[in-house]
Coordinates of C-alpha atoms and ligand atoms in Angstrom, one line a residue:
X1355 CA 167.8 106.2 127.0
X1356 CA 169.5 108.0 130.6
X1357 CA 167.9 110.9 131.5
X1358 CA 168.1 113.5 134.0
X1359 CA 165.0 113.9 136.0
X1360 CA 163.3 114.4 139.6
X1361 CA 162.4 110.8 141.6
X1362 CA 159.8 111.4 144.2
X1363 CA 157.2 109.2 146.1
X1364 CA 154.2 108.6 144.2
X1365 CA 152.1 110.4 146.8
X1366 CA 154.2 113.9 146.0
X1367 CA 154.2 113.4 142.4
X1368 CA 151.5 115.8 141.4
X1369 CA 152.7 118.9 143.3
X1370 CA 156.0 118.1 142.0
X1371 CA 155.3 117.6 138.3
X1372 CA 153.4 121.3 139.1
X1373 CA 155.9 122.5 140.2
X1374 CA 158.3 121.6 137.2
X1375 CA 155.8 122.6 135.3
X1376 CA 155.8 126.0 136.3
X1377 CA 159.7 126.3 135.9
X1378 CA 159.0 124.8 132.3
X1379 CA 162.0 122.4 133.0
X1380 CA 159.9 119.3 132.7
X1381 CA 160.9 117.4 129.4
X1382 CA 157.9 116.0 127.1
X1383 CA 160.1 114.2 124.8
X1384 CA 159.6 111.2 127.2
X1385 CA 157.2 109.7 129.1
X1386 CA 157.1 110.3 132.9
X1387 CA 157.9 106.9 134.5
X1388 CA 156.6 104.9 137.5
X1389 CA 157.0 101.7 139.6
X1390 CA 155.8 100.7 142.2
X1391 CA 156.9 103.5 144.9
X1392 CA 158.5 106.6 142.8
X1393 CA 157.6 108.4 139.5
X1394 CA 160.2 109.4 137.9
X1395 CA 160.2 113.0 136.0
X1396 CA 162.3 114.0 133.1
X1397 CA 164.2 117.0 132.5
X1398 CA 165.2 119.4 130.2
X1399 CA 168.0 120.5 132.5
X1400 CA 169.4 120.1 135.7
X1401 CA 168.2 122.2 138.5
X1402 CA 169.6 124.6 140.1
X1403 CA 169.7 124.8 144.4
X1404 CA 167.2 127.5 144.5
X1405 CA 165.0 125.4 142.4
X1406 CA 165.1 122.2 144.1
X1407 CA 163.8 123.8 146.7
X1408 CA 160.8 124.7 145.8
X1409 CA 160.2 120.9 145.5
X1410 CA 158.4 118.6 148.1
X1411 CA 161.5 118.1 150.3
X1412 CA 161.0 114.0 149.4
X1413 CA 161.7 114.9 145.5
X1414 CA 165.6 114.3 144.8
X1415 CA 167.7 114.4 141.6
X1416 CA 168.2 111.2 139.5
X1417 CA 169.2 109.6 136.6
X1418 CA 166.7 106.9 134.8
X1419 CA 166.3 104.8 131.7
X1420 CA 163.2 106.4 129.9
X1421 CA 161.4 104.9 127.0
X1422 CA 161.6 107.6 124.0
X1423 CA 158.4 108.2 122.4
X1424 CA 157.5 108.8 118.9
X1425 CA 157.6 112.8 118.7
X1426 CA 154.5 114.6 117.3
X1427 CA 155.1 117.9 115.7
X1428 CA 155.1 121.1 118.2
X1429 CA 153.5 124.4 118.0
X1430 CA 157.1 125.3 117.7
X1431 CA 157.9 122.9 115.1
X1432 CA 155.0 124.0 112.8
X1433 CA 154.9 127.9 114.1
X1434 CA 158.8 128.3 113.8
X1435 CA 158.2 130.0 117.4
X1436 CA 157.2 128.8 120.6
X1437 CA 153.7 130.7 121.2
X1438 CA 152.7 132.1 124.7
X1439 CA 149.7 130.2 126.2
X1440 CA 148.3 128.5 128.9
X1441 CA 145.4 126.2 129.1
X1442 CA 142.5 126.4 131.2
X1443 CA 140.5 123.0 130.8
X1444 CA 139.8 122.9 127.6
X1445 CA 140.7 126.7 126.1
X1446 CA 144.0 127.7 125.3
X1447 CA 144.0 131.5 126.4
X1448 CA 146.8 133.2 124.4
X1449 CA 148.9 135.5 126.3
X1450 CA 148.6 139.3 127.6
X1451 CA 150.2 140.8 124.7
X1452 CA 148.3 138.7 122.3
X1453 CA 149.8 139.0 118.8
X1454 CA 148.4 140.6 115.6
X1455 CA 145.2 139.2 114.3
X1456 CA 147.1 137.3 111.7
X1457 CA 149.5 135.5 114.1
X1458 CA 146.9 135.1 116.8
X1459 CA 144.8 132.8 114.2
X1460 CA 147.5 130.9 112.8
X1461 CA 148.7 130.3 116.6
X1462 CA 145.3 129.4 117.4
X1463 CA 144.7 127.0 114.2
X1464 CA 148.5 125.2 115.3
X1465 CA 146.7 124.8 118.7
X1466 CA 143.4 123.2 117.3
X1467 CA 145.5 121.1 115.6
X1468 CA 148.6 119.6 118.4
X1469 CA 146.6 119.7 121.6
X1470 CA 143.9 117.3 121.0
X1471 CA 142.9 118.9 124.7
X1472 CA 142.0 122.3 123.4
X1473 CA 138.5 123.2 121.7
X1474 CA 138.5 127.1 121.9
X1475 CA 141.3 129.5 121.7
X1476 CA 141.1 132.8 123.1
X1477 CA 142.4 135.9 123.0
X1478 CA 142.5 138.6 125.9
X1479 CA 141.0 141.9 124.6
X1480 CA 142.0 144.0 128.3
X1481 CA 143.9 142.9 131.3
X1482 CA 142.3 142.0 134.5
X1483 CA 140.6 144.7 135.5
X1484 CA 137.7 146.2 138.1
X1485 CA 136.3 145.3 141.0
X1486 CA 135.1 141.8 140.1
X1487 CA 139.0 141.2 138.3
X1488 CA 137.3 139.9 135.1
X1489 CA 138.4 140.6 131.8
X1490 CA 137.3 140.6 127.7
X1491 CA 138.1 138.0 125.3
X1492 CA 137.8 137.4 121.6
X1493 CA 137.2 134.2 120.3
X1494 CA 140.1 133.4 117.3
X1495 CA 138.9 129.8 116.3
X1496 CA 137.3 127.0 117.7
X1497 CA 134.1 126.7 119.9
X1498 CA 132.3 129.9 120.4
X1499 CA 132.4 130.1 124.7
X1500 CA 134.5 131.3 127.4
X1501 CA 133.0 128.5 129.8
X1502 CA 134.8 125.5 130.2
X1503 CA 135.5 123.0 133.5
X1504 CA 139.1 122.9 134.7
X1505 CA 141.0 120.3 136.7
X1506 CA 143.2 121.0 139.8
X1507 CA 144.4 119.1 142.5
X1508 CA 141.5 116.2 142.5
X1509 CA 138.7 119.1 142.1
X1510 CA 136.8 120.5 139.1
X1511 CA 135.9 123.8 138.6
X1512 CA 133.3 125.3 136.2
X1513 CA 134.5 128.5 135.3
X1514 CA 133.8 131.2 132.8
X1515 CA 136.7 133.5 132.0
X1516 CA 134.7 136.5 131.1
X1517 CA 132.8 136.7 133.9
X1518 CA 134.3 135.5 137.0
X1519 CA 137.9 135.5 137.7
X1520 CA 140.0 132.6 137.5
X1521 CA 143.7 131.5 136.7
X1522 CA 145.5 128.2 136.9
X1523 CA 148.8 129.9 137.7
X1524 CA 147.7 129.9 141.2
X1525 CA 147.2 126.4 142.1
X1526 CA 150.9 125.5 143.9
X1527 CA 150.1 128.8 145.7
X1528 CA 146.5 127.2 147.0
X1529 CA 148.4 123.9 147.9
X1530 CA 150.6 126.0 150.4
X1531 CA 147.7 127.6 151.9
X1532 CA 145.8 124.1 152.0
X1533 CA 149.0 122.6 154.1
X1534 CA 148.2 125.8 157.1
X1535 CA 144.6 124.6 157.6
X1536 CA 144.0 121.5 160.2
X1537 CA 141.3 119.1 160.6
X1538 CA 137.9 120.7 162.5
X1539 CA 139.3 124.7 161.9
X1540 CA 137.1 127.5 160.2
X1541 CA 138.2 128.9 157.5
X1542 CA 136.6 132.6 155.9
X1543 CA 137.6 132.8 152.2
X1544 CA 136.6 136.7 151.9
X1545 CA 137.0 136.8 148.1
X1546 CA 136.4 133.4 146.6
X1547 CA 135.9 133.7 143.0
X1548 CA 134.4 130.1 141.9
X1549 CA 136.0 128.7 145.0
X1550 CA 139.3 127.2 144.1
X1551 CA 140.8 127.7 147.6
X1552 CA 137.3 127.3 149.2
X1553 CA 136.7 124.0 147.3
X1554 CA 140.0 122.7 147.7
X1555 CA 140.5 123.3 151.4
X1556 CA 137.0 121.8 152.2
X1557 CA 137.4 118.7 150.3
X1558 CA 141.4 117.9 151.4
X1559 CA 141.5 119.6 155.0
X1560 CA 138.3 118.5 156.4
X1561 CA 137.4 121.7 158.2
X1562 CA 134.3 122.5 160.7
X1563 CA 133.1 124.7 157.8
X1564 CA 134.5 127.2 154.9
X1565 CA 132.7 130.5 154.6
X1566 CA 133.1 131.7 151.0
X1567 CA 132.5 134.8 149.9
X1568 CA 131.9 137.1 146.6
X1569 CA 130.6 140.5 145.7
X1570 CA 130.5 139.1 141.9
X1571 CA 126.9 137.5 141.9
X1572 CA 128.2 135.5 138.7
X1573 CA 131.4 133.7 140.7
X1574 CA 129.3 132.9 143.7
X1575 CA 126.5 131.0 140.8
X1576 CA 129.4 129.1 139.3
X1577 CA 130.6 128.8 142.9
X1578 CA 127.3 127.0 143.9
X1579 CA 127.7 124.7 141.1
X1580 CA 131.2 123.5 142.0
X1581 CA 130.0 123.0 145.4
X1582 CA 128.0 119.8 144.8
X1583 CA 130.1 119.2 141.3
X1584 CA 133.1 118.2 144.0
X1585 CA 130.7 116.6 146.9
X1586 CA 131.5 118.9 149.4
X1587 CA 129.2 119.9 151.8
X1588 CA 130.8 121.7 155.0
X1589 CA 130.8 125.3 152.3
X1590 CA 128.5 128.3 153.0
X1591 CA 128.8 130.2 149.6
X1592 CA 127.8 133.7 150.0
X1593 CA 127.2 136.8 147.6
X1594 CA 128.5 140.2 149.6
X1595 CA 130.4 142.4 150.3
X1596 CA 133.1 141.0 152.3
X1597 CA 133.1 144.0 154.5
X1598 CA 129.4 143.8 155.6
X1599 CA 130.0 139.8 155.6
X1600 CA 132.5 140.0 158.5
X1601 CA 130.2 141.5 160.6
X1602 CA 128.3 138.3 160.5
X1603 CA 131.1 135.6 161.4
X1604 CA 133.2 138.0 163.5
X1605 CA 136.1 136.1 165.5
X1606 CA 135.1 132.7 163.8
X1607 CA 137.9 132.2 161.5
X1608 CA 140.7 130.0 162.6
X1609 CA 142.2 131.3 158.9
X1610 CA 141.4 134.1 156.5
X1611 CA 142.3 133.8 153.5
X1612 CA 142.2 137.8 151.4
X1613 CA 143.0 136.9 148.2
X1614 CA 142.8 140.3 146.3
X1615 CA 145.8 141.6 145.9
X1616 CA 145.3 144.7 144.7
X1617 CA 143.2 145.7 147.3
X1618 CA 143.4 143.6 150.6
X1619 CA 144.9 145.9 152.4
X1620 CA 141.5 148.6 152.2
X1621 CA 139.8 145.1 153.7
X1622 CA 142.1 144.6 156.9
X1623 CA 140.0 146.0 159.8
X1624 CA 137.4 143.3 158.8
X1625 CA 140.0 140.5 158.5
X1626 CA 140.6 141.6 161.7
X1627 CA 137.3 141.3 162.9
X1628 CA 136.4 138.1 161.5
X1629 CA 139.7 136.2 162.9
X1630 CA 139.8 134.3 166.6
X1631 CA 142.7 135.0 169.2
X1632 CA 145.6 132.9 167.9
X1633 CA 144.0 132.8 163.9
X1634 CA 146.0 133.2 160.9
X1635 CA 145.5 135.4 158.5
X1636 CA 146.6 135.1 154.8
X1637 CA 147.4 138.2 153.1
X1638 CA 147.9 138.7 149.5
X1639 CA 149.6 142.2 148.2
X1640 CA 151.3 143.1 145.2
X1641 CA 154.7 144.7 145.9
X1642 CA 157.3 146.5 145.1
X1643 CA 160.9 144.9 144.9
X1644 CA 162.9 147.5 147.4
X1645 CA 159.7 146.7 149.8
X1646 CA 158.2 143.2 149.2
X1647 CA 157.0 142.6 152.8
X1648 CA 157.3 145.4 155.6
X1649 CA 154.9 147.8 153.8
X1650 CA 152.6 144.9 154.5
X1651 CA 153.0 143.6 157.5
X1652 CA 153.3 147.6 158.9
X1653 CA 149.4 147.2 157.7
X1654 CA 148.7 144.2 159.2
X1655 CA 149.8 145.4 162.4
X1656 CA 148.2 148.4 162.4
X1657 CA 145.0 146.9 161.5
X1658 CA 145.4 144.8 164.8
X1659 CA 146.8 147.5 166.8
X1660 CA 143.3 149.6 165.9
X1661 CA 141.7 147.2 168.2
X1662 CA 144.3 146.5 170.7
X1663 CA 145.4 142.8 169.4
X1664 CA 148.9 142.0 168.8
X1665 CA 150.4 140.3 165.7
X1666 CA 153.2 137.1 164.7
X1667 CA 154.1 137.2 161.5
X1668 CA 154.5 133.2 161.0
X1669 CA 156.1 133.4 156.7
X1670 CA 156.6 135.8 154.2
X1671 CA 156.6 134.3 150.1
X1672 CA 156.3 135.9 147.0
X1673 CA 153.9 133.9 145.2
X1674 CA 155.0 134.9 141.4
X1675 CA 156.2 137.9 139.4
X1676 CA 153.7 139.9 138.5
X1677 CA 154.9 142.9 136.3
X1678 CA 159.1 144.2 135.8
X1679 CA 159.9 145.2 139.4
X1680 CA 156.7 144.3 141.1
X1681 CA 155.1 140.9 142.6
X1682 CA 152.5 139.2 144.3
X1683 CA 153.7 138.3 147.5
X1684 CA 151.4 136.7 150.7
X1685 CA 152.7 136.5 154.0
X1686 CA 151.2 134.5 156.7
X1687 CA 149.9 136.7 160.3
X1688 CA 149.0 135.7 163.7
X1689 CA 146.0 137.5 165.3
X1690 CA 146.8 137.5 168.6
Ligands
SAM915 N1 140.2 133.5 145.3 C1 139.7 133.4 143.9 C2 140.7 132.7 143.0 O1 141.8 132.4 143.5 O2 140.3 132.4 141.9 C3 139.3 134.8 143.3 C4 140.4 135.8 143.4 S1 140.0 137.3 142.5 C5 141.6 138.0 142.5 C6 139.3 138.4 143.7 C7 137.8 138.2 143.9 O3 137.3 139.2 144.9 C8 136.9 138.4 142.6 O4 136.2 137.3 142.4 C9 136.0 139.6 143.0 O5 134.7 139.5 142.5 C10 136.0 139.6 144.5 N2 135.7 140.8 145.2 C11 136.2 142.1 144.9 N3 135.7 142.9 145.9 C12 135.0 142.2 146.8 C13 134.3 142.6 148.0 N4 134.3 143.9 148.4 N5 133.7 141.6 148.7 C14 133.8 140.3 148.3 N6 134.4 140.0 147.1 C15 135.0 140.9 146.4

């Protein structure tokens, strides 16, 4: 049967099908098809302009003849509603405003029962929250754990969702950052969680050496197991405060990366510090929508200023919505 869908070269095909993924545009009624150069990706609908570009720029529009597979009932089909949820290796982690105890079983027993993937379903019992950006769970059926092992981008990740932060909604976002770092650079992660930037960067980018650290003593153990659990080597992992850290590796970094959005900006004087003349760092903020970026960069700047170094701001993104009005953005700064 013709369908619509995204042709791209093999090599792009996972951050493509990511990326459709996170647009929830890619269709499951059909198998995703392949030959010998291009994988062809079904969709639900046609893109729009603003959407195709948020593709690799080798992904382009198509038509194909896909082979229509035998459907298997849906969450939707069974539930008469489409659930929120997202799955995290192998938990399904229902979403923020998790429905009544009834519905969140009988979600949760659907789940069990489609996703042959998904052993535990969980519920979030408070948002993200403190300094270590964890959060409670309840367990509503399956295996009694909030540990699992996750998959993104070629590297595994043991996580465990109530006690060290973690999401997957992140992972195009680590992909850009991965593209900035070149071969031989040093790169300071100053909040790594379980290291998926960390991880990623030193097994794809082949730097000198990635400096990750954590003030949460249970990220930086899972941390130390995903080091060898992903064969890398060139990764310091270190529990800390990230202020006291850059004291240590000051005007190392070729990149910093301050993933904490919340609260980079109290952190900027030691980004500062720890960057090289002509490093980049990578600052994460969550926003308001009548000042997305200039708040920011006025920051940045002054950060640099307070020790007489200059700033380029090199990109400015927002990285996703995060509540009405608001979002997380990250822009890209020169250290001069
Ligand atoms: N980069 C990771 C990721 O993408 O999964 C973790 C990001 S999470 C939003 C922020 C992390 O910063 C948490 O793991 C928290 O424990 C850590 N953190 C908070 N304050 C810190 C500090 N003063 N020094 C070092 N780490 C800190």
């Amino acid at each position: 049967m013709k369908w619509q869908c995204i042709k791209v070269p093999k090599k792009e095909g996972e951050p493509t099908r990511r990326v459709l993924l996170e647009l929830e545009i890619l269709d499951h009624s059909v198998k995703i098809a392949s030959d010998e150069k291009f994988l062809h990706l079904p969709l639900t609908r046609e893109l729009t302009s603003v959407e195709l570009e948020k593709l690799p720029e080798a992904a382009e529009p198509a038509v194909y003849e896909f082979e229509v597979q035998e459907l298997k009932p849906t969450p939707e089909d069974l539930l008469g509603f489409s659930p929120g949820y997202e799955v995290i290796g192998d938990i399904a982690l229902l979403e923020d405003e998790a429905p009544v105890p009834e519905t969140a079983s009988k979600i949760a027993d659907v789940l069990l029962w489609t996703q042959p993937n998904v052993k535990t379903v969980l519920k979030p019992l408070t948002p993200v929250i403190g300094e270590f950006r964890v959060r409670e769970f309840e367990v509503v059926a399956g295996e009694v754990r909030t540990e699992t092992t996750h998959k993104e981008y070629g590297c595994r990740y043991k996580i465990d969702l109530a006690k060290a932060y973690f999401t997957p909604r992140l992972s195009t976002e680590r992909s850009r950052v991965l593209a900035w770092i070149q071969e031989g650079e040093t790169v300071v992660d100053m909040f790594a969680g379980v290291g998926p930037y960390s991880i990623l960067i030193a097994k794809k980018a082949s730097p000198v050496k990635v400096v990750a650290i954590d003030k949460n003593p249970e990220a930086v153990r899972l941390l130390r197991e995903n080091i060898p659990l992903n064969s890398v080597k060139n990764i310091e992992a270190i529990e800390g405060d990230a202020r006291e850290e850059a004291k240590k590796f000051a005007g190392t970094a070729d990149h910093v990366i301050m993933n904490l959005p919340h609260s980079a900006h109290e952190f900027l004087d030691s980004a500062v510090l720890l960057t090289k003349p002509g490093g980049i760092i990578h600052y994460y903020g969550i926003t308001p929508e009548d000042d997305l970026f200039e708040g920011s960069i006025k920051m940045v700047r002054e950060a640099a200023e307070r020790t007489g170094r200059k700033i380029e701001v090199l990109e400015k993104r927002t990285v996703r919505s995060y509540a009405p009005h608001q979002y997380n953005i990250c822009i890209e700064v020169r250290i001069l």
